[in-house]
Short mmCIF file of C-alpha atoms in Angstrom, two decimals:
data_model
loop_
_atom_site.label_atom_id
_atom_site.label_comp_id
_atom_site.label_asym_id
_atom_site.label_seq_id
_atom_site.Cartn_x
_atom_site.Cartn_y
_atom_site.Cartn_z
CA UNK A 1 -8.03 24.60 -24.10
CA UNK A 2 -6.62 24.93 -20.45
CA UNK A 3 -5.66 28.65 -19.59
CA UNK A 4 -3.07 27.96 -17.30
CA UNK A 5 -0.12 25.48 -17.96
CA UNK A 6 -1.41 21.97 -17.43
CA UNK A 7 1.76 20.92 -15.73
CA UNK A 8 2.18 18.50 -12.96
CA UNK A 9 5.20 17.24 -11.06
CA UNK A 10 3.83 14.47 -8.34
CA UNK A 11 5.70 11.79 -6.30
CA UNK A 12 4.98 9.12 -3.74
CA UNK A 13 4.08 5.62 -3.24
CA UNK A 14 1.06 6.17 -3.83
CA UNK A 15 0.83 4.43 -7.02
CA UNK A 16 -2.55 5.38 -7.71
CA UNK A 17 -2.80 8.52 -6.34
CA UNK A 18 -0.12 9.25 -8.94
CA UNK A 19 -1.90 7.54 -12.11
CA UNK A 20 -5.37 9.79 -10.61
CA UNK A 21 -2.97 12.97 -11.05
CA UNK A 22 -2.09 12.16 -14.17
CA UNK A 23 -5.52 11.83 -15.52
CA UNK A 24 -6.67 14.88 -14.19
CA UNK A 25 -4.54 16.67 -16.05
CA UNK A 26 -5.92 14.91 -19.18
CA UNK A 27 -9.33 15.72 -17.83
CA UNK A 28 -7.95 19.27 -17.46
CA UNK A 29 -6.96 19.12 -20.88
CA UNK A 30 -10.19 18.01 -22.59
CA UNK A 31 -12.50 20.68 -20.73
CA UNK A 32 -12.16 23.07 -22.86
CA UNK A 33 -13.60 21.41 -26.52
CA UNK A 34 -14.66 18.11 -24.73
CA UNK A 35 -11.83 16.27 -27.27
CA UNK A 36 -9.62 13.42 -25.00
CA UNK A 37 -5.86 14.76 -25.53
CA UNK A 38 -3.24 12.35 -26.96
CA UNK A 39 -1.50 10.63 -24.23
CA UNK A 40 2.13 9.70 -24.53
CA UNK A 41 3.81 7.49 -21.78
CA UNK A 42 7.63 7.32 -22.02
CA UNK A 43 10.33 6.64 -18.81
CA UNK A 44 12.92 9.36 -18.02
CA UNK A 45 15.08 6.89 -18.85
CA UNK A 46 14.36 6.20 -22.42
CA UNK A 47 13.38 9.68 -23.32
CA UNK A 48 15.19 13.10 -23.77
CA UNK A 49 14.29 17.17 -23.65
CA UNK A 50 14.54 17.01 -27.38
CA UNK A 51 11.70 14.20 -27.67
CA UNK A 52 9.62 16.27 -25.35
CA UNK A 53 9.60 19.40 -27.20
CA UNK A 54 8.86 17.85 -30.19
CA UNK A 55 6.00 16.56 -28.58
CA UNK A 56 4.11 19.53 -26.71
CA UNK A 57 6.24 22.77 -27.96
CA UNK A 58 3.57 22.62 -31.02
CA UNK A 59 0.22 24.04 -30.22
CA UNK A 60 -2.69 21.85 -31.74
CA UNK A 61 -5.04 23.16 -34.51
CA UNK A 62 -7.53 20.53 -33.95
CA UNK A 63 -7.69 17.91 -31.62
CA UNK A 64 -7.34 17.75 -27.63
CA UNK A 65 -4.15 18.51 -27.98
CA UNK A 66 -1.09 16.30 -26.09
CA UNK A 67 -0.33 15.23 -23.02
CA UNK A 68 3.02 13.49 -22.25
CA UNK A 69 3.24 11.60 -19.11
CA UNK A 70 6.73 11.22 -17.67
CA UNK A 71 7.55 8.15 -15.48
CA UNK A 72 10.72 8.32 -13.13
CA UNK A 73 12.53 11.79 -14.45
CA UNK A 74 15.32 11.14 -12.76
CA UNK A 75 17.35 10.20 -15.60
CA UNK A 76 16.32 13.67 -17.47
CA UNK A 77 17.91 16.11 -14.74
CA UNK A 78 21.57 14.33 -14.28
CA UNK A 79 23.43 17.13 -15.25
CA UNK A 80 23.05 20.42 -15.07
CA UNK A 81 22.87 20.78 -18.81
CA UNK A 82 20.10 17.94 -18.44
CA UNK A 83 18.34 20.11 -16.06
CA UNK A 84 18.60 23.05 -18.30
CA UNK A 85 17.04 21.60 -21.53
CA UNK A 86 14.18 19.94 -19.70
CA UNK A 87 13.43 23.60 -17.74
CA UNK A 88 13.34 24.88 -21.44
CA UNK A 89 10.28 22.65 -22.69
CA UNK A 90 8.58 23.35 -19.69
CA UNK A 91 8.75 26.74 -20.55
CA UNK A 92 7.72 26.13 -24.58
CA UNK A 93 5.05 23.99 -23.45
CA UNK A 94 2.51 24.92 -26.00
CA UNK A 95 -1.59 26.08 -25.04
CA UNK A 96 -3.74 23.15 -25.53
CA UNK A 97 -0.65 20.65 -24.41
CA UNK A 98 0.22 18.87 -21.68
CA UNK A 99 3.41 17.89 -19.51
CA UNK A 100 3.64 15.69 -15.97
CA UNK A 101 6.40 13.92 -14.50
CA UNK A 102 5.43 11.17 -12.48
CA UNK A 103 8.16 9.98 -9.59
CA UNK A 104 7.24 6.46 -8.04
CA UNK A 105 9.07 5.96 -4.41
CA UNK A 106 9.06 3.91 -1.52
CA UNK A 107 7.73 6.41 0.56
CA UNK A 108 11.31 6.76 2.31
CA UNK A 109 14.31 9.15 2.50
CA UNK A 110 15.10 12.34 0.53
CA UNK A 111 14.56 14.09 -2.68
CA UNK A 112 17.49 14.20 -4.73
CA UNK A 113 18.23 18.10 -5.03
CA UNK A 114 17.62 17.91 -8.79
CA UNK A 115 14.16 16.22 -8.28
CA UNK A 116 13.27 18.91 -6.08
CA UNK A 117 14.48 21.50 -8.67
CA UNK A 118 12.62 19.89 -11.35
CA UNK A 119 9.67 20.77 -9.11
CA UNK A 120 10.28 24.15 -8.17
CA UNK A 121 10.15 24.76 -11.63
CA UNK A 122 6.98 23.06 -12.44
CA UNK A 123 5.29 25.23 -9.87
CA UNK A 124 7.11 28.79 -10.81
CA UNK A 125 5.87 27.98 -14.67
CA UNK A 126 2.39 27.64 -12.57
CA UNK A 127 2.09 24.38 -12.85
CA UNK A 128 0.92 21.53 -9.67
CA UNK A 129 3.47 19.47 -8.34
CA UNK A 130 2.58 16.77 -4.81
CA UNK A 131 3.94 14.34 -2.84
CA UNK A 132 0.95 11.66 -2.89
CA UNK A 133 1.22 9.11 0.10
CA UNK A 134 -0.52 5.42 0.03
CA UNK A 135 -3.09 5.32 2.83
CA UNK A 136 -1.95 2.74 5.63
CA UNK A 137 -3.20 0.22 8.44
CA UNK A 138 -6.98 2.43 9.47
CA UNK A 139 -6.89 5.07 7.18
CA UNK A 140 -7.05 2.15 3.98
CA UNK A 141 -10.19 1.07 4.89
CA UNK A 142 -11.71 4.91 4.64
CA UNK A 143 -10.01 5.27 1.46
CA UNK A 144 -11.62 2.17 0.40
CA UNK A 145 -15.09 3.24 0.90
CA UNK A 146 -14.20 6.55 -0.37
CA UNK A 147 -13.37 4.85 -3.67
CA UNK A 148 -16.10 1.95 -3.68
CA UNK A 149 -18.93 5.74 -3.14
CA UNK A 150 -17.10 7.21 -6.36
CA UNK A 151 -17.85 4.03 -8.27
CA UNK A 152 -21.35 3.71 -6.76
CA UNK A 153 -20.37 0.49 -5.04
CA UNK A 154 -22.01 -0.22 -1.70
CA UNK A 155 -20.08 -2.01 0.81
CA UNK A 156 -21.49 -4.01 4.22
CA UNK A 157 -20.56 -3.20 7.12
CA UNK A 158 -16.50 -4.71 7.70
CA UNK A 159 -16.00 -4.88 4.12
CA UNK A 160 -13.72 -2.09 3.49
CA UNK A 161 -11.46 -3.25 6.34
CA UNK A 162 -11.61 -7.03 5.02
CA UNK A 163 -10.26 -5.23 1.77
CA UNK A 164 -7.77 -3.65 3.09
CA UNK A 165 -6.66 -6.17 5.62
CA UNK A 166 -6.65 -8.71 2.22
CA UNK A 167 -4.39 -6.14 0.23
CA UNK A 168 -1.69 -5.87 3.25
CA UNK A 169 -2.83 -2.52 4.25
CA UNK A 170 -2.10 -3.07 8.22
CA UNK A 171 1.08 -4.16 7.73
CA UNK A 172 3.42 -1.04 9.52
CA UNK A 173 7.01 -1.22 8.59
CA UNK A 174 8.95 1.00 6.35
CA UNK A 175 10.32 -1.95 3.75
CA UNK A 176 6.99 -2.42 2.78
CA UNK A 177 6.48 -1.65 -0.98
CA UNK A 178 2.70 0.39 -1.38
CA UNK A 179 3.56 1.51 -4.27
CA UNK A 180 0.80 -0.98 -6.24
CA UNK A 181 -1.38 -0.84 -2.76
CA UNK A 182 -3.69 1.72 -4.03
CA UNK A 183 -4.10 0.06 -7.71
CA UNK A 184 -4.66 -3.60 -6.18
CA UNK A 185 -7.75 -2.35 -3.25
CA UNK A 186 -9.09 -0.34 -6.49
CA UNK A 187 -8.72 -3.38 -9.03
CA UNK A 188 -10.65 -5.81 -6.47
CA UNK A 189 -12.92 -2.99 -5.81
CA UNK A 190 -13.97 -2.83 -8.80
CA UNK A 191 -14.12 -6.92 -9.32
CA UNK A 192 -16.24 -6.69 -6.30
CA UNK A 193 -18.73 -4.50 -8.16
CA UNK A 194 -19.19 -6.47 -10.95
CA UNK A 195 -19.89 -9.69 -8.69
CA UNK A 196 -22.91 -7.41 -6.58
CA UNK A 197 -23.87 -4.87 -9.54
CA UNK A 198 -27.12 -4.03 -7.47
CA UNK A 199 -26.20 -5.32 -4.25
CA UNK A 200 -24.46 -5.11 -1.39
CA UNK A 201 -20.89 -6.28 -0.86
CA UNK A 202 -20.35 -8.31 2.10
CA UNK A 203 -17.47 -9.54 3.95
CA UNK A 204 -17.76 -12.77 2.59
CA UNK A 205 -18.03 -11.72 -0.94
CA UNK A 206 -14.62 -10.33 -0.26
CA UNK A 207 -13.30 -13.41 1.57
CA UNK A 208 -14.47 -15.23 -1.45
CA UNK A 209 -13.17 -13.06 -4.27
CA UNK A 210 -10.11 -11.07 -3.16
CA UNK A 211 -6.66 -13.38 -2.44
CA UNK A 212 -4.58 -12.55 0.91
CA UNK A 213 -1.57 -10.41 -0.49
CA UNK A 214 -0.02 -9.52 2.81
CA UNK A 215 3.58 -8.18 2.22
CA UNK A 216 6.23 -10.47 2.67
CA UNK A 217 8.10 -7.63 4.80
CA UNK A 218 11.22 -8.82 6.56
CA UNK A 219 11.13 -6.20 9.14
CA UNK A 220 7.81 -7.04 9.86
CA UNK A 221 9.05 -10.53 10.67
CA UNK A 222 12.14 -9.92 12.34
CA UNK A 223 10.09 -7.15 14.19
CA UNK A 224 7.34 -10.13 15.39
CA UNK A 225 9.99 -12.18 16.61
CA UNK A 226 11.58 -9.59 18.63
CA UNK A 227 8.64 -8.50 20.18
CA UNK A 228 7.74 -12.48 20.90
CA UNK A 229 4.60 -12.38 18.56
CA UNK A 230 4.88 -15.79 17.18
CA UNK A 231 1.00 -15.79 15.52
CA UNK A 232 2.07 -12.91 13.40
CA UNK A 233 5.66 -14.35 12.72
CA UNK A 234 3.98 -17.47 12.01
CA UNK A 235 1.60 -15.82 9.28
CA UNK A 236 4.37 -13.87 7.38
CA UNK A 237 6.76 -16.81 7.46
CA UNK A 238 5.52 -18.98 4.48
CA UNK A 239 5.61 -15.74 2.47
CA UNK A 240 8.73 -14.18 3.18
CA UNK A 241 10.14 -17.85 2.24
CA UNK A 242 8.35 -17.81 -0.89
CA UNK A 243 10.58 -14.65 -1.81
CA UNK A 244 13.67 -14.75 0.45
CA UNK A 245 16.40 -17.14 0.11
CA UNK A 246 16.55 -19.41 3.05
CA UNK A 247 20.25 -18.50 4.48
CA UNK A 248 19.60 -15.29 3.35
CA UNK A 249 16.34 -15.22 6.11
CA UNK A 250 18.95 -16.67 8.37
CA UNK A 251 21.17 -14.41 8.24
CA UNK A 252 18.63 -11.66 9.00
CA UNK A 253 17.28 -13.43 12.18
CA UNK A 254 21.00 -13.72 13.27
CA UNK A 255 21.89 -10.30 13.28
CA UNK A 256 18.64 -9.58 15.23
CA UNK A 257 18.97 -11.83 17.79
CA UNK A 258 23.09 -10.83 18.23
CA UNK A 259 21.70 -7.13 18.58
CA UNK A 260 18.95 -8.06 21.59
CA UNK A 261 21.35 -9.87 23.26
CA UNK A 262 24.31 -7.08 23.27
CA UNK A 263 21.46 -4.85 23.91
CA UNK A 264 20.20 -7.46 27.04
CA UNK A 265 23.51 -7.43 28.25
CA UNK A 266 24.39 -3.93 28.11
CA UNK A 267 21.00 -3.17 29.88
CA UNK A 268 21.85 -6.18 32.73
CA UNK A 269 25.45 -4.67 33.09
CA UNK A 270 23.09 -1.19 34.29
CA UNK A 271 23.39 0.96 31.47
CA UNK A 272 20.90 3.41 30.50
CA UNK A 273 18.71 2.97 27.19
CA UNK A 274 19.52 6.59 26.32
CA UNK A 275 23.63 5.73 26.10
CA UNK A 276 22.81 2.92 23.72
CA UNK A 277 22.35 5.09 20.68
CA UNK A 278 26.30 5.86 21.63
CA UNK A 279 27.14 2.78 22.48
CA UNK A 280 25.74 1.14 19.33
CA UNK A 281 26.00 4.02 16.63
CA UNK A 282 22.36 3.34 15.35
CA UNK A 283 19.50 5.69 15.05
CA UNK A 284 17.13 6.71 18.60
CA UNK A 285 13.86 5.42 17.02
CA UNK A 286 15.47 2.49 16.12
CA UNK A 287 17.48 1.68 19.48
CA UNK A 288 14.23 2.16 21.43
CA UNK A 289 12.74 -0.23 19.50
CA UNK A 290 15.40 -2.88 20.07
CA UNK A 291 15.20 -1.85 23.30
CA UNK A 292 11.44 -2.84 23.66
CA UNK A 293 11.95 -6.09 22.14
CA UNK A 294 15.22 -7.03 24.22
CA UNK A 295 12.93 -6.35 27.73
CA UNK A 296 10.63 -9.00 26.35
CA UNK A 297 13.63 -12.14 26.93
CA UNK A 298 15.85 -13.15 28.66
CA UNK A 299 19.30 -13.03 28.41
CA UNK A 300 19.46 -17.39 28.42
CA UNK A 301 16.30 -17.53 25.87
CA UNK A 302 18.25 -15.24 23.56
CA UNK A 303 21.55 -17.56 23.77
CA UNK A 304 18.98 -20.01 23.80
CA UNK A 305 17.22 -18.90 20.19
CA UNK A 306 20.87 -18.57 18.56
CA UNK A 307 21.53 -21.95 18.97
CA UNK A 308 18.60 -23.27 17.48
CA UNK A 309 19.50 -20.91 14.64
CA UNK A 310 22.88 -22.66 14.33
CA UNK A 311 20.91 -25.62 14.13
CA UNK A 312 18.85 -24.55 11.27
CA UNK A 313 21.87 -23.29 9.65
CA UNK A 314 23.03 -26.61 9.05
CA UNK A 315 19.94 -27.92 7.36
CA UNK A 316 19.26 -25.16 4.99
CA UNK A 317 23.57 -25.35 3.85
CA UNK A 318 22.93 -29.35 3.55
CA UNK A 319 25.56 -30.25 6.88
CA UNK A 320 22.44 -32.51 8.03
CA UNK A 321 19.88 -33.97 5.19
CA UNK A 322 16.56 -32.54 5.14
CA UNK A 323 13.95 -31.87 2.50
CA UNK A 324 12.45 -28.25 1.64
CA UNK A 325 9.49 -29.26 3.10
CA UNK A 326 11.41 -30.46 6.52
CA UNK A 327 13.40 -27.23 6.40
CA UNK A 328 10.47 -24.96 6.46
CA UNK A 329 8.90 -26.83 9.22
CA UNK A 330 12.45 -26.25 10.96
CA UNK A 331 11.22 -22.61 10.69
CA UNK A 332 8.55 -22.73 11.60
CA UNK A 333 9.46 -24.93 15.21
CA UNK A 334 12.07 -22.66 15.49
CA UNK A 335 9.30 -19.80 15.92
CA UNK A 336 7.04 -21.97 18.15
CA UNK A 337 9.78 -23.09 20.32
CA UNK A 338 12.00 -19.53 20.90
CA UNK A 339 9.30 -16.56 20.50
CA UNK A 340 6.73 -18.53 21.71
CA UNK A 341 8.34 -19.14 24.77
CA UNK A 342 6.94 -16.90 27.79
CA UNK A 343 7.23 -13.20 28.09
CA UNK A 344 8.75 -11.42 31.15
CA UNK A 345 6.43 -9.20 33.00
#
């Protein structure tokens, strides 16, 4: 049996860095008379304090003992009563048991105060608690071959970054859910080893076996056509359609192009970049940005671009006939013919 509390408290997107956590506290658990604990998986939400202690307040008298795994506590620390049961079974968490609370996020924002309570006293009962980030864009393809070595799976030369450029791992922008990132690279890792047991795994082996699951991220898109990158708007197109409603896409590119051009016109009537986080009441990093994109077009291709949005406006709502197949190649013209068009020095 563990000496110290085998207590955990870790959050992130990193979806599996969290499920890793988790099992090294069952690990943890099992050094001590080589016997796997119990392991109990229950959601904050369908749980309670009560439940818990029932569960690892007991110390075993044979066995590996217990190790409850928590998913999304949130619901268990509402109140401060809530908070004040659930700080009580952390602190009759019995020798040879086990208790972690794993918090899945999108990697944005912060804590709720009674989240980060719920931590402070995992670690004052002596217990680990982590934020656990997915790896993005470079740094994937390092923690691919960091996992492929663990598994004793030898990868050729490119095919960590194929892997991680197949799972959506250079894709930037904060509405991008990782959460699963992590768990996918590792799944098709591991399919990749049992195509090339003894060998080595090449690009193509990867090309061959692992499907493109590039995030359909909206701000990736809307961020493409601002910048006038109609390649990379063109390849997240068909899959952002696949999950976004068509008017719904629409409406998004509207309100983009209406902010570069009231941004493009500010900037022609002289005003300074730094008095449009003023002006427009949004966030620095995110002015700048709009900023960036509104120097690539001009103020008659912007007009230019809403119009053809009006245009496909009246497709998708039905004012002019046209097939699904006929609307998405609407969108996609609409791409080639406004963010394709030439960029301003």
């Amino acid at each position: 049996m563990s000496e110290t509390p085998v207590l955990g408290c870790f959050w992130g997107d990193d979806g599996y860095g969290l499920e890793r956590a988790a099992d090294r506290l069952a690990e943890r658990l099992s050094g001590g008379s080589g016997i796997p604990p119990e392991r109990r998986r229950v959601e904050g939400a369908t749980t309670s304090a009560a439940q818990l202690e029932e569960w690892v307040a007991t110390a075993p008298l044979f066995g590996g003992g217990t190790l409850v795994t928590v998913t999304g506590p949130g619901p268990l620390v509402r109140s401060a009563a809530d908070r004040a049961a659930l700080e009580a079974v952390i602190g009759h968490l019995a020798p040879g048991n086990g208790l972690v609370f794993l918090d899945p996020t999108e990697g944005t924002g912060r804590r709720p105060a009674a989240l980060e309570a719920l931590r402070a006293a995992i670690v004052a009962a002596g217990g680990e608690a982590a934020e656990l980030k997915a790896p993005t864009e470079g740094r994937l393809a390092a923690w691919v071959e960091q996992r492929a070595a663990e598994r004793s799976i030898r990868l050729g030369r490119g095919a960590a970054q194929e892997l991680a450029t197949r799972v959506g791992g250079f894709v930037r922008e904060g509405d991008v859910d990782r959460r699963r990132m992590g768990l996918l690279a590792v799944a098709e890792l591991e399919k990749l080893g049992l195509y090339r047991p003894a060998a080595e795994v090449s690009v193509d082996d990867v090309r061959a076996l692992v499907p493109e699951a590039i995030p359909a991220s909206s701000w990736a898109f809307l961020d493409a056509v601002g910048e006038r990158h109609p390649k990379a708007a063109g390849e997240i197109l068909p899959r952002l359609l696949a999950t976004t409603p068509e008017p719904v896409l629409i409406a998004q590119l509207h309100r983009r192009v209406r902010e570069l051009i009231e941004i493009a016109d500010h900037l022609e009537q002289g005003a300074e970049p730094g008095s449009l986080v003023r002006i427009l009441g949004q966030n620095p990093y995110r002015v700048k940005r709009l900023v960036e994109q509104a120097r690539r077009w001009t103020l008659p291709e912007l007009r230019s671009a809403l119009e053809g949005l009006l245009e496909l406006d009246d497709r998708v709502k039905g004012v002019v006939g046209a097939t699904e197949a006929q609307r998405r190649l609407d969108f996609t013209l609409w791409v080639a013919t406004h963010v394709g068009g030439a960029v301003p020095a």
